[in-house]
Amino acid sequence: MPDLHPHPGVTGPRGERVLVRRSARRRRSVSITRREGDLVVAIPASMSRCEEAQWVRRMIDQLSRKEERTIAPRRSDEQLAARAVELSELYLDSRARPTSVQWSTRQQRRWGSCTPTEGSIRLSSRLQGMPSWVVDSVLVHELVHLLVPGHGPEFQALMDRYPQAQRARGFLEGVAWEQDLPAPREPDEPREARD
């Protein structure tokens, strides 16, 4: 967009580039949005450079506070394992019993994986910092795989017990799209590898 210009010396809460869009149609309102990996602050064209700097900082701070409220705290492997036990109790009648649950920095194309024969579950460390309901959904997905190997009707029936499953799937599809990763398979697609 030709009306966007970088705001010097300021980055977003995740290190994003900050762009400013001045609009002659805006009179008083200021907004901030995420667009293609950047933050865009829209301001009235009549603002001075000093006012622009103040509003850019204010909007970034406001966005940071908002995201801190919705983003899950980083959990240790032990906390993740404890959460897996809780989720198995809540949604799977305690039938899924993992022997180990841990974060993995090696999973760049999958959100989680499990090895049913060993009872081990690994979640991508890319999930750290995402909302709790998203992390829980991936954890439930892998717990269900301890009980059901594929993504057929039995798997879906168990997965549907987690009320945020579809919402989390949409969230992760959006993240994958933003990061230009392959979209998740549909439940009835054949599995090529463990997820």
Coordinates of N, CA, C and O in Angstrom, one line a residue:
M1 N 0.8 -1.2 0.0 CA 0.0 0.0 0.0 C 0.9 1.2 0.0 O 1.7 1.4 0.9
P2 N 0.7 2.2 -0.9 CA 1.5 3.3 -1.0 C 1.4 4.3 0.2 O 2.3 5.1 0.4
D3 N 0.3 4.3 0.9 CA 0.1 5.2 2.0 C 0.7 4.8 3.3 O 0.5 5.4 4.3
L4 N 1.4 3.6 3.3 CA 2.0 3.1 4.5 C 3.5 3.6 4.6 O 4.2 3.5 3.5
H5 N 3.9 4.0 5.7 CA 5.3 4.3 5.9 C 5.8 3.7 7.2 O 5.1 3.6 8.2
P6 N 7.1 3.2 7.2 CA 7.6 2.6 8.5 C 7.8 3.6 9.6 O 8.1 4.8 9.3
H7 N 7.5 3.2 10.8 CA 7.7 4.1 11.9 C 9.1 3.8 12.5 O 9.3 2.7 13.0
P8 N 10.0 4.7 12.4 CA 11.4 4.4 12.8 C 11.6 4.1 14.3 O 10.9 4.7 15.1
G9 N 12.5 3.2 14.6 CA 12.9 2.9 16.0 C 11.9 2.2 16.9 O 12.1 2.2 18.1
V10 N 10.8 1.7 16.3 CA 9.8 1.0 17.1 C 9.5 -0.3 16.5 O 9.3 -0.4 15.3
T11 N 9.4 -1.3 17.3 CA 8.9 -2.6 16.8 C 7.7 -3.1 17.7 O 7.5 -2.6 18.8
G12 N 7.0 -4.0 17.1 CA 5.9 -4.6 17.9 C 6.3 -5.5 19.0 O 7.5 -5.8 19.1
P13 N 5.3 -6.0 19.7 CA 5.6 -6.9 20.9 C 6.3 -8.2 20.5 O 7.0 -8.8 21.3
R14 N 6.2 -8.6 19.2 CA 6.9 -9.8 18.8 C 8.0 -9.5 17.8 O 8.4 -10.3 17.0
G15 N 8.4 -8.2 17.8 CA 9.5 -7.8 16.9 C 9.0 -7.4 15.5 O 9.8 -7.2 14.6
E16 N 7.7 -7.2 15.3 CA 7.1 -6.9 14.0 C 7.5 -5.5 13.6 O 7.7 -4.6 14.4
R17 N 7.6 -5.3 12.3 CA 7.8 -3.9 11.8 C 6.5 -3.2 12.0 O 5.4 -3.7 11.9
V18 N 6.6 -1.9 12.3 CA 5.4 -1.0 12.6 C 5.3 -0.1 11.4 O 6.2 0.7 11.1
L19 N 4.1 -0.1 10.8 CA 3.9 0.8 9.7 C 2.8 1.8 10.1 O 1.9 1.4 10.8
V20 N 2.8 3.0 9.6 CA 1.8 4.0 9.9 C 1.0 4.3 8.6 O 1.7 4.5 7.5
R21 N -0.3 4.4 8.7 CA -1.1 4.8 7.5 C -1.8 6.1 7.9 O -2.6 6.1 8.9
R22 N -1.5 7.1 7.2 CA -2.2 8.4 7.5 C -3.4 8.5 6.6 O -3.3 8.2 5.4
S23 N -4.6 8.9 7.1 CA -5.8 8.9 6.4 C -6.4 10.3 6.5 O -6.7 10.8 7.6
A24 N -6.7 10.9 5.4 CA -7.4 12.2 5.4 C -8.9 12.0 5.8 O -9.5 13.0 6.3
R25 N -9.4 10.8 5.7 CA -10.8 10.6 6.1 C -10.9 10.4 7.6 O -12.0 10.6 8.2
R26 N -9.9 10.1 8.3 CA -9.9 9.9 9.8 C -9.8 11.3 10.4 O -9.0 12.1 10.0
R27 N -10.6 11.5 11.4 CA -10.6 12.8 12.1 C -10.0 12.7 13.5 O -9.2 13.5 13.9
R28 N -10.4 11.6 14.3 CA -9.9 11.5 15.6 C -9.4 10.1 16.0 O -8.6 9.9 16.8
S29 N -10.0 9.1 15.3 CA -9.8 7.7 15.7 C -8.4 7.2 15.3 O -7.8 7.6 14.2
V30 N -7.8 6.3 16.1 CA -6.6 5.6 15.9 C -6.8 4.2 16.1 O -7.5 3.8 17.0
S31 N -6.2 3.3 15.2 CA -6.4 1.9 15.3 C -5.1 1.2 15.0 O -4.2 1.8 14.4
I32 N -5.0 -0.1 15.5 CA -3.9 -0.9 15.2 C -4.4 -2.3 14.7 O -5.3 -2.8 15.3
T33 N -3.8 -2.8 13.7 CA -4.1 -4.1 13.1 C -2.9 -4.9 12.7 O -1.8 -4.3 12.5
R34 N -3.0 -6.2 12.7 CA -1.9 -7.0 12.1 C -2.2 -7.2 10.7 O -3.3 -7.6 10.3
R35 N -1.2 -7.1 9.8 CA -1.4 -7.3 8.4 C -0.1 -7.9 7.8 O 1.0 -7.2 7.9
E36 N -0.1 -9.1 7.3 CA 1.0 -9.8 6.7 C 2.3 -9.7 7.5 O 3.3 -9.4 7.0
G37 N 2.1 -10.0 8.8 CA 3.3 -10.0 9.6 C 3.8 -8.7 10.2 O 4.7 -8.6 11.0
D38 N 3.1 -7.6 9.8 CA 3.4 -6.2 10.3 C 2.3 -5.7 11.1 O 1.2 -6.3 11.1
L39 N 2.6 -4.7 11.9 CA 1.6 -3.9 12.6 C 1.3 -2.7 11.8 O 2.2 -2.0 11.4
V40 N 0.0 -2.4 11.6 CA -0.4 -1.1 10.9 C -1.2 -0.3 11.9 O -2.2 -0.7 12.4
V41 N -0.6 1.0 12.1 CA -1.3 1.9 12.9 C -1.9 3.0 12.0 O -1.2 3.6 11.2
A42 N -3.2 3.1 12.0 CA -4.0 4.0 11.2 C -4.3 5.3 12.0 O -4.8 5.2 13.1
I43 N -3.8 6.5 11.5 CA -4.0 7.7 12.2 C -4.6 8.8 11.3 O -4.5 8.6 10.1
P44 N -5.1 9.9 11.9 CA -5.6 11.0 11.0 C -4.4 11.6 10.3 O -3.3 11.8 10.9
A45 N -4.5 12.0 9.1 CA -3.5 12.7 8.4 C -3.0 14.0 9.0 O -1.9 14.4 8.9
S46 N -3.9 14.6 9.8 CA -3.6 15.9 10.4 C -2.7 15.8 11.6 O -2.2 16.8 12.1
M47 N -2.4 14.6 12.1 CA -1.5 14.5 13.3 C -0.1 14.9 13.0 O 0.5 14.6 11.9
S48 N 0.5 15.5 14.0 CA 1.9 15.9 13.9 C 2.8 14.7 14.1 O 2.3 13.6 14.5
R49 N 4.1 14.8 13.7 CA 5.0 13.6 13.9 C 5.1 13.3 15.4 O 5.2 12.1 15.7
C50 N 5.1 14.3 16.3 CA 5.2 14.0 17.7 C 3.9 13.3 18.2 O 4.0 12.3 18.9
E51 N 2.7 13.7 17.7 CA 1.5 13.0 18.1 C 1.5 11.6 17.5 O 1.1 10.6 18.2
E52 N 2.0 11.4 16.3 CA 2.2 10.1 15.7 C 3.0 9.2 16.6 O 2.6 8.0 16.9
A53 N 4.2 9.7 17.0 CA 5.1 8.9 17.9 C 4.4 8.4 19.1 O 4.5 7.3 19.6
Q54 N 3.6 9.4 19.8 CA 2.9 9.1 21.0 C 1.8 8.0 20.8 O 1.7 7.1 21.6
W55 N 1.1 8.2 19.7 CA 0.0 7.2 19.4 C 0.5 5.9 19.0 O -0.1 4.8 19.4
V56 N 1.6 5.8 18.3 CA 2.1 4.5 17.9 C 2.5 3.7 19.1 O 2.2 2.6 19.3
R57 N 3.3 4.4 20.0 CA 3.7 3.7 21.3 C 2.5 3.3 22.1 O 2.4 2.2 22.6
R58 N 1.5 4.2 22.2 CA 0.3 3.9 23.0 C -0.5 2.7 22.4 O -0.9 1.8 23.2
M59 N -0.6 2.6 21.1 CA -1.3 1.5 20.5 C -0.6 0.2 20.6 O -1.2 -0.9 20.8
I60 N 0.7 0.2 20.5 CA 1.5 -1.0 20.7 C 1.4 -1.5 22.1 O 1.3 -2.7 22.3
D61 N 1.5 -0.6 23.1 CA 1.3 -1.0 24.5 C 0.0 -1.6 24.7 O -0.2 -2.6 25.4
Q62 N -1.1 -1.0 24.2 CA -2.4 -1.5 24.3 C -2.6 -2.9 23.7 O -3.1 -3.8 24.3
L63 N -2.0 -3.1 22.5 CA -2.0 -4.4 21.9 C -1.3 -5.4 22.7 O -1.7 -6.5 22.9
S64 N -0.1 -5.0 23.2 CA 0.7 -5.9 24.1 C -0.1 -6.4 25.3 O -0.1 -7.6 25.6
R65 N -0.8 -5.4 26.0 CA -1.6 -5.8 27.2 C -2.7 -6.7 26.8 O -3.0 -7.7 27.5
K66 N -3.4 -6.4 25.7 CA -4.5 -7.2 25.3 C -4.0 -8.7 25.0 O -4.7 -9.6 25.4
E67 N -2.9 -8.8 24.2 CA -2.4 -10.1 23.9 C -1.9 -10.9 25.1 O -2.0 -12.1 25.2
E68 N -1.3 -10.2 26.1 CA -0.9 -10.9 27.3 C -2.0 -11.5 28.0 O -1.8 -12.5 28.7
R69 N -3.2 -10.9 28.0 CA -4.4 -11.4 28.7 C -4.9 -12.7 28.0 O -5.5 -13.6 28.6
T70 N -4.7 -12.8 26.7 CA -5.2 -14.0 25.9 C -4.2 -15.0 25.6 O -4.6 -16.1 25.2
I71 N -2.9 -14.8 25.9 CA -1.9 -15.8 25.6 C -1.6 -16.6 26.8 O -1.4 -16.1 27.9
A72 N -1.4 -17.9 26.6 CA -1.1 -18.8 27.7 C 0.3 -18.6 28.2 O 1.2 -18.3 27.5
P73 N 0.4 -18.7 29.5 CA 1.8 -18.7 30.1 C 2.6 -19.9 29.5 O 2.0 -20.9 29.2
R74 N 3.9 -19.8 29.5 CA 4.7 -20.9 29.0 C 4.7 -21.9 30.1 O 5.0 -21.7 31.3
R75 N 4.5 -23.2 29.7 CA 4.4 -24.3 30.6 C 5.7 -25.1 30.5 O 6.2 -25.3 29.4
S76 N 6.1 -25.7 31.6 CA 7.2 -26.6 31.6 C 6.7 -28.0 31.1 O 5.5 -28.2 31.0
D77 N 7.7 -28.9 30.8 CA 7.3 -30.2 30.4 C 6.4 -30.9 31.5 O 5.4 -31.6 31.3
E78 N 6.8 -30.6 32.8 CA 6.0 -31.2 33.9 C 4.6 -30.7 34.0 O 3.7 -31.4 34.2
Q79 N 4.5 -29.4 33.8 CA 3.1 -28.8 33.8 C 2.3 -29.3 32.6 O 1.1 -29.5 32.7
L80 N 3.0 -29.5 31.4 CA 2.3 -30.0 30.3 C 1.8 -31.4 30.5 O 0.7 -31.7 30.2
A81 N 2.6 -32.2 31.2 CA 2.2 -33.6 31.5 C 1.1 -33.6 32.5 O 0.1 -34.4 32.3
A82 N 1.1 -32.7 33.4 CA 0.0 -32.6 34.4 C -1.3 -32.2 33.7 O -2.4 -32.7 34.0
R83 N -1.2 -31.3 32.8 CA -2.3 -30.8 32.0 C -2.9 -32.0 31.2 O -4.1 -32.1 31.1
A84 N -2.0 -32.8 30.6 CA -2.5 -33.9 29.8 C -3.3 -34.9 30.7 O -4.4 -35.4 30.2
V85 N -2.9 -35.1 31.9 CA -3.7 -36.0 32.8 C -5.0 -35.3 33.1 O -6.1 -36.0 33.1
E86 N -5.1 -34.0 33.4 CA -6.3 -33.3 33.6 C -7.3 -33.4 32.4 O -8.5 -33.7 32.6
L87 N -6.7 -33.2 31.2 CA -7.6 -33.3 30.0 C -8.1 -34.7 29.8 O -9.2 -34.8 29.3
S88 N -7.3 -35.7 30.0 CA -7.7 -37.1 29.9 C -8.9 -37.4 30.8 O -9.8 -38.0 30.4
E89 N -8.8 -36.8 32.0 CA -9.8 -37.0 33.0 C -11.1 -36.3 32.6 O -12.2 -36.9 32.6
L90 N -11.0 -35.1 32.1 CA -12.1 -34.3 31.7 C -12.8 -34.8 30.5 O -14.1 -34.8 30.4
Y91 N -12.1 -35.2 29.5 CA -12.7 -35.5 28.2 C -12.6 -36.9 27.7 O -13.3 -37.3 26.8
L92 N -11.7 -37.7 28.3 CA -11.5 -39.1 27.8 C -11.7 -40.1 28.9 O -11.2 -41.2 28.8
D93 N -12.4 -39.8 30.0 CA -12.7 -40.7 31.1 C -11.4 -41.3 31.6 O -11.4 -42.5 32.0
S94 N -10.3 -40.6 31.6 CA -9.0 -41.0 32.1 C -8.4 -42.2 31.3 O -7.5 -42.9 31.8
R95 N -8.9 -42.5 30.1 CA -8.4 -43.7 29.4 C -7.1 -43.4 28.7 O -6.3 -44.4 28.5
A96 N -6.8 -42.2 28.3 CA -5.5 -41.9 27.7 C -4.5 -41.6 28.8 O -4.7 -40.7 29.6
R97 N -3.4 -42.5 28.8 CA -2.4 -42.3 29.9 C -1.0 -42.2 29.2 O -0.4 -43.2 29.0
P98 N -0.6 -41.0 28.9 CA 0.7 -40.9 28.3 C 1.8 -41.2 29.3 O 1.7 -41.0 30.5
T99 N 2.9 -41.8 28.8 CA 4.1 -42.0 29.7 C 5.0 -40.8 29.8 O 5.7 -40.6 30.7
S100 N 4.9 -40.0 28.7 CA 5.7 -38.8 28.7 C 5.0 -37.7 27.8 O 4.4 -38.1 26.8
V101 N 5.1 -36.5 28.3 CA 4.6 -35.4 27.5 C 5.6 -34.3 27.6 O 6.0 -33.9 28.7
Q102 N 6.0 -33.8 26.4 CA 7.1 -32.8 26.4 C 7.0 -31.9 25.2 O 6.4 -32.2 24.2
W103 N 7.6 -30.7 25.3 CA 7.8 -29.8 24.2 C 8.9 -30.3 23.3 O 9.8 -30.9 23.8
S104 N 8.7 -30.0 22.0 CA 9.8 -30.3 21.1 C 10.1 -29.2 20.2 O 9.2 -28.5 19.6
T105 N 11.4 -28.9 20.1 CA 11.8 -27.8 19.1 C 12.0 -28.3 17.7 O 12.3 -27.6 16.8
R106 N 11.9 -29.6 17.6 CA 12.2 -30.3 16.3 C 11.0 -30.3 15.4 O 11.1 -30.7 14.2
Q107 N 9.8 -30.0 15.9 CA 8.6 -30.1 15.1 C 8.3 -28.8 14.5 O 7.7 -27.9 15.1
Q108 N 8.7 -28.6 13.2 CA 8.4 -27.3 12.5 C 7.3 -27.4 11.6 O 6.8 -26.4 11.1
R109 N 6.8 -28.6 11.2 CA 5.7 -28.7 10.3 C 4.5 -29.4 10.9 O 3.4 -29.5 10.2
R110 N 4.6 -29.8 12.2 CA 3.4 -30.4 12.9 C 3.2 -29.7 14.2 O 4.2 -29.2 14.8
W111 N 2.0 -29.7 14.7 CA 1.8 -29.1 16.0 C 2.0 -30.1 17.1 O 2.3 -29.7 18.2
G112 N 1.8 -31.3 16.8 CA 2.0 -32.3 17.9 C 2.2 -33.7 17.2 O 2.0 -33.9 16.1
S113 N 2.7 -34.6 18.0 CA 2.9 -36.0 17.6 C 2.8 -36.9 18.8 O 3.0 -36.5 19.9
C114 N 2.5 -38.1 18.5 CA 2.5 -39.1 19.6 C 2.9 -40.5 19.0 O 2.8 -40.8 17.8
T115 N 3.5 -41.2 19.9 CA 3.9 -42.6 19.6 C 3.1 -43.5 20.5 O 3.5 -43.7 21.7
P116 N 2.0 -44.0 20.0 CA 1.1 -44.8 20.9 C 1.8 -46.0 21.5 O 1.5 -46.4 22.7
T117 N 2.7 -46.7 20.8 CA 3.4 -47.9 21.4 C 4.2 -47.5 22.6 O 4.4 -48.3 23.5
E118 N 4.7 -46.3 22.6 CA 5.5 -45.8 23.8 C 4.7 -45.0 24.8 O 5.1 -44.8 25.9
G119 N 3.6 -44.5 24.3 CA 2.8 -43.6 25.1 C 3.3 -42.2 25.2 O 3.0 -41.4 26.1
S120 N 4.2 -41.8 24.3 CA 4.8 -40.5 24.4 C 4.1 -39.5 23.5 O 3.6 -39.8 22.4
I121 N 4.0 -38.3 24.0 CA 3.4 -37.1 23.3 C 4.4 -36.0 23.2 O 5.1 -35.7 24.2
R122 N 4.5 -35.4 22.1 CA 5.4 -34.2 21.9 C 4.6 -33.1 21.3 O 3.9 -33.3 20.3
L123 N 4.7 -31.9 21.8 CA 4.0 -30.7 21.2 C 5.1 -29.8 20.7 O 6.1 -29.6 21.4
S124 N 4.8 -29.2 19.6 CA 5.7 -28.2 19.0 C 5.9 -27.0 19.9 O 4.9 -26.5 20.4
S125 N 7.1 -26.6 20.1 CA 7.4 -25.5 21.0 C 6.8 -24.2 20.4 O 6.7 -23.2 21.0
R126 N 6.4 -24.3 19.1 CA 5.8 -23.1 18.4 C 4.4 -22.8 19.1 O 3.9 -21.7 18.9
L127 N 3.9 -23.8 19.8 CA 2.6 -23.6 20.5 C 2.8 -22.8 21.7 O 1.8 -22.2 22.2
Q128 N 4.0 -22.7 22.3 CA 4.2 -21.9 23.5 C 3.8 -20.5 23.3 O 4.2 -19.9 22.3
G129 N 3.0 -19.9 24.2 CA 2.6 -18.6 24.0 C 1.3 -18.4 23.3 O 0.7 -17.3 23.2
M130 N 0.8 -19.5 22.7 CA -0.5 -19.4 22.1 C -1.6 -19.6 23.2 O -1.3 -20.0 24.3
P131 N -2.8 -19.2 22.9 CA -3.9 -19.3 23.9 C -4.0 -20.7 24.5 O -3.8 -21.7 23.8
S132 N -4.3 -20.8 25.7 CA -4.4 -22.1 26.5 C -5.3 -23.1 25.8 O -5.1 -24.3 25.7
W133 N -6.5 -22.6 25.3 CA -7.5 -23.5 24.6 C -6.9 -24.1 23.3 O -7.3 -25.2 22.9
V134 N -6.0 -23.4 22.7 CA -5.3 -24.0 21.5 C -4.4 -25.1 21.9 O -4.4 -26.2 21.3
V135 N -3.5 -24.8 22.9 CA -2.6 -25.8 23.4 C -3.3 -27.1 23.9 O -3.0 -28.2 23.5
D136 N -4.4 -26.8 24.6 CA -5.2 -27.9 25.1 C -5.8 -28.8 24.0 O -5.8 -30.0 24.1
S137 N -6.2 -28.1 23.0 CA -6.8 -28.8 21.8 C -5.8 -29.8 21.2 O -6.1 -30.9 20.9
V138 N -4.6 -29.3 21.0 CA -3.6 -30.1 20.4 C -3.2 -31.3 21.3 O -3.0 -32.4 20.9
L139 N -3.2 -31.0 22.6 CA -2.9 -32.0 23.6 C -4.0 -33.1 23.6 O -3.7 -34.3 23.6
V140 N -5.3 -32.6 23.5 CA -6.4 -33.6 23.5 C -6.3 -34.4 22.2 O -6.5 -35.6 22.2
H141 N -5.9 -33.8 21.1 CA -5.8 -34.5 19.8 C -4.8 -35.6 20.0 O -5.0 -36.8 19.5
E142 N -3.6 -35.3 20.6 CA -2.6 -36.4 20.7 C -3.0 -37.4 21.8 O -2.7 -38.6 21.6
L143 N -3.7 -37.0 22.8 CA -4.2 -38.0 23.8 C -5.2 -39.0 23.1 O -5.2 -40.2 23.4
V144 N -6.1 -38.4 22.2 CA -7.0 -39.3 21.5 C -6.2 -40.3 20.6 O -6.6 -41.5 20.5
H145 N -5.1 -39.9 20.1 CA -4.3 -40.8 19.3 C -3.7 -41.9 20.1 O -3.4 -43.0 19.6
L146 N -3.6 -41.8 21.4 CA -3.2 -42.9 22.3 C -4.3 -44.0 22.3 O -4.0 -45.1 22.6
L147 N -5.5 -43.6 22.0 CA -6.7 -44.5 22.0 C -7.1 -44.9 20.6 O -7.5 -46.1 20.4
V148 N -6.9 -44.0 19.6 CA -7.4 -44.3 18.3 C -6.3 -43.9 17.3 O -5.9 -42.7 17.3
P149 N -5.9 -44.8 16.4 CA -4.7 -44.4 15.5 C -5.0 -43.4 14.4 O -4.2 -42.6 14.1
G150 N -6.2 -43.5 13.8 CA -6.4 -42.6 12.6 C -7.3 -41.4 13.0 O -7.5 -41.1 14.1
H151 N -7.9 -40.8 11.9 CA -8.7 -39.6 12.1 C -10.2 -40.0 11.7 O -10.9 -39.1 11.3
G152 N -10.6 -41.2 11.8 CA -11.9 -41.6 11.4 C -13.0 -41.2 12.4 O -12.8 -40.4 13.3
P153 N -14.2 -41.8 12.2 CA -15.3 -41.4 13.0 C -15.1 -41.5 14.6 O -15.6 -40.7 15.3
E154 N -14.5 -42.6 14.9 CA -14.2 -42.8 16.4 C -13.3 -41.7 16.9 O -13.6 -41.2 18.0
F155 N -12.3 -41.4 16.2 CA -11.4 -40.3 16.6 C -12.2 -39.0 16.7 O -12.1 -38.3 17.7
Q156 N -13.0 -38.7 15.7 CA -13.7 -37.4 15.7 C -14.7 -37.4 16.8 O -14.9 -36.3 17.5
A157 N -15.3 -38.5 17.1 CA -16.3 -38.5 18.3 C -15.6 -38.2 19.6 O -16.1 -37.4 20.4
L158 N -14.4 -38.7 19.8 CA -13.7 -38.4 21.0 C -13.2 -37.0 21.0 O -13.2 -36.3 22.0
M159 N -12.7 -36.5 19.8 CA -12.2 -35.2 19.7 C -13.3 -34.1 20.0 O -13.0 -33.1 20.5
D160 N -14.5 -34.5 19.5 CA -15.6 -33.5 19.7 C -16.0 -33.3 21.1 O -16.7 -32.4 21.4
R161 N -15.5 -34.1 22.0 CA -15.8 -33.9 23.5 C -15.1 -32.6 24.0 O -15.5 -32.1 25.0
Y162 N -14.0 -32.3 23.3 CA -13.3 -31.0 23.7 C -14.1 -29.9 23.0 O -14.0 -29.7 21.8
P163 N -14.7 -29.0 23.8 CA -15.6 -28.0 23.2 C -14.9 -26.9 22.3 O -15.6 -26.3 21.5
Q164 N -13.6 -26.7 22.5 CA -12.9 -25.7 21.7 C -12.2 -26.3 20.5 O -11.4 -25.6 19.8
A165 N -12.4 -27.5 20.1 CA -11.7 -28.2 19.1 C -11.8 -27.5 17.7 O -10.7 -27.3 17.1
Q166 N -13.0 -27.2 17.3 CA -13.1 -26.6 16.0 C -12.5 -25.2 16.0 O -11.9 -24.7 15.0
R167 N -12.7 -24.4 17.1 CA -12.2 -23.1 17.2 C -10.7 -23.1 17.1 O -10.0 -22.3 16.4
A168 N -10.1 -24.1 17.8 CA -8.6 -24.2 17.8 C -8.1 -24.6 16.5 O -7.0 -24.1 16.0
R169 N -8.8 -25.5 15.8 CA -8.4 -25.9 14.4 C -8.4 -24.7 13.5 O -7.4 -24.5 12.7
G170 N -9.4 -23.8 13.6 CA -9.4 -22.6 12.8 C -8.3 -21.7 13.1 O -7.7 -21.1 12.2
F171 N -8.0 -21.6 14.4 CA -6.9 -20.7 14.8 C -5.6 -21.2 14.2 O -4.8 -20.4 13.7
L172 N -5.3 -22.5 14.4 CA -4.1 -23.1 13.9 C -4.0 -23.0 12.3 O -2.9 -22.8 11.8
E173 N -5.1 -23.2 11.7 CA -5.1 -23.0 10.2 C -4.7 -21.6 9.8 O -4.0 -21.4 8.9
G174 N -5.2 -20.6 10.6 CA -4.8 -19.2 10.3 C -3.3 -19.0 10.6 O -2.7 -18.3 9.8
V175 N -2.8 -19.6 11.6 CA -1.4 -19.4 11.9 C -0.6 -20.1 10.8 O 0.4 -19.5 10.3
A176 N -1.0 -21.3 10.4 CA -0.3 -22.0 9.3 C -0.3 -21.2 8.0 O 0.7 -21.1 7.3
W177 N -1.5 -20.6 7.7 CA -1.6 -19.8 6.5 C -0.6 -18.6 6.6 O 0.1 -18.3 5.7
E178 N -0.6 -17.9 7.8 CA 0.3 -16.8 8.0 C 1.7 -17.1 7.8 O 2.5 -16.4 7.3
Q179 N 2.1 -18.3 8.3 CA 3.5 -18.8 8.2 C 3.8 -19.6 7.0 O 4.9 -20.1 6.8
D180 N 2.8 -19.7 6.1 CA 2.9 -20.4 4.8 C 3.3 -21.8 5.0 O 4.2 -22.4 4.3
L181 N 2.6 -22.4 6.0 CA 2.8 -23.9 6.2 C 1.7 -24.6 5.6 O 0.6 -24.1 5.3
P182 N 1.9 -25.9 5.4 CA 0.8 -26.7 4.8 C -0.4 -26.7 5.7 O -0.3 -26.8 6.9
A183 N -1.6 -26.7 5.1 CA -2.8 -26.7 5.9 C -3.0 -28.1 6.5 O -2.6 -29.1 6.0
P184 N -3.6 -28.2 7.7 CA -3.9 -29.5 8.3 C -4.8 -30.4 7.4 O -5.6 -29.8 6.7
R185 N -4.6 -31.7 7.5 CA -5.5 -32.6 6.8 C -6.9 -32.6 7.3 O -7.1 -32.4 8.5
E186 N -7.8 -32.9 6.5 CA -9.2 -33.1 6.9 C -9.2 -34.5 7.6 O -8.4 -35.4 7.3
P187 N -10.2 -34.7 8.6 CA -10.2 -35.9 9.3 C -10.3 -37.2 8.5 O -9.8 -38.2 8.9
D188 N -10.9 -37.2 7.3 CA -11.0 -38.4 6.5 C -9.9 -38.6 5.5 O -9.8 -39.5 4.8
E189 N -8.9 -37.7 5.5 CA -7.7 -37.9 4.6 C -6.8 -38.9 5.2 O -6.7 -39.0 6.4
P190 N -6.1 -39.7 4.3 CA -5.2 -40.7 4.8 C -4.0 -40.1 5.5 O -3.6 -39.0 5.2
R191 N -3.5 -40.8 6.5 CA -2.3 -40.3 7.2 C -1.1 -40.7 6.5 O -0.9 -41.9 6.2
E192 N -0.2 -39.8 6.3 CA 1.1 -40.2 5.7 C 2.2 -40.4 6.8 O 3.1 -41.2 6.7
A193 N 2.0 -39.7 7.9 CA 2.9 -39.8 9.0 C 2.2 -39.5 10.3 O 1.1 -38.9 10.3
R194 N 2.8 -39.8 11.4 CA 2.2 -39.5 12.7 C 2.0 -38.0 12.8 O 2.9 -37.2 12.4
D195 N 0.9 -37.5 13.4 CA 0.8 -36.1 13.6 C 0.9 -35.8 15.1 O 0.9 -34.9 15.6

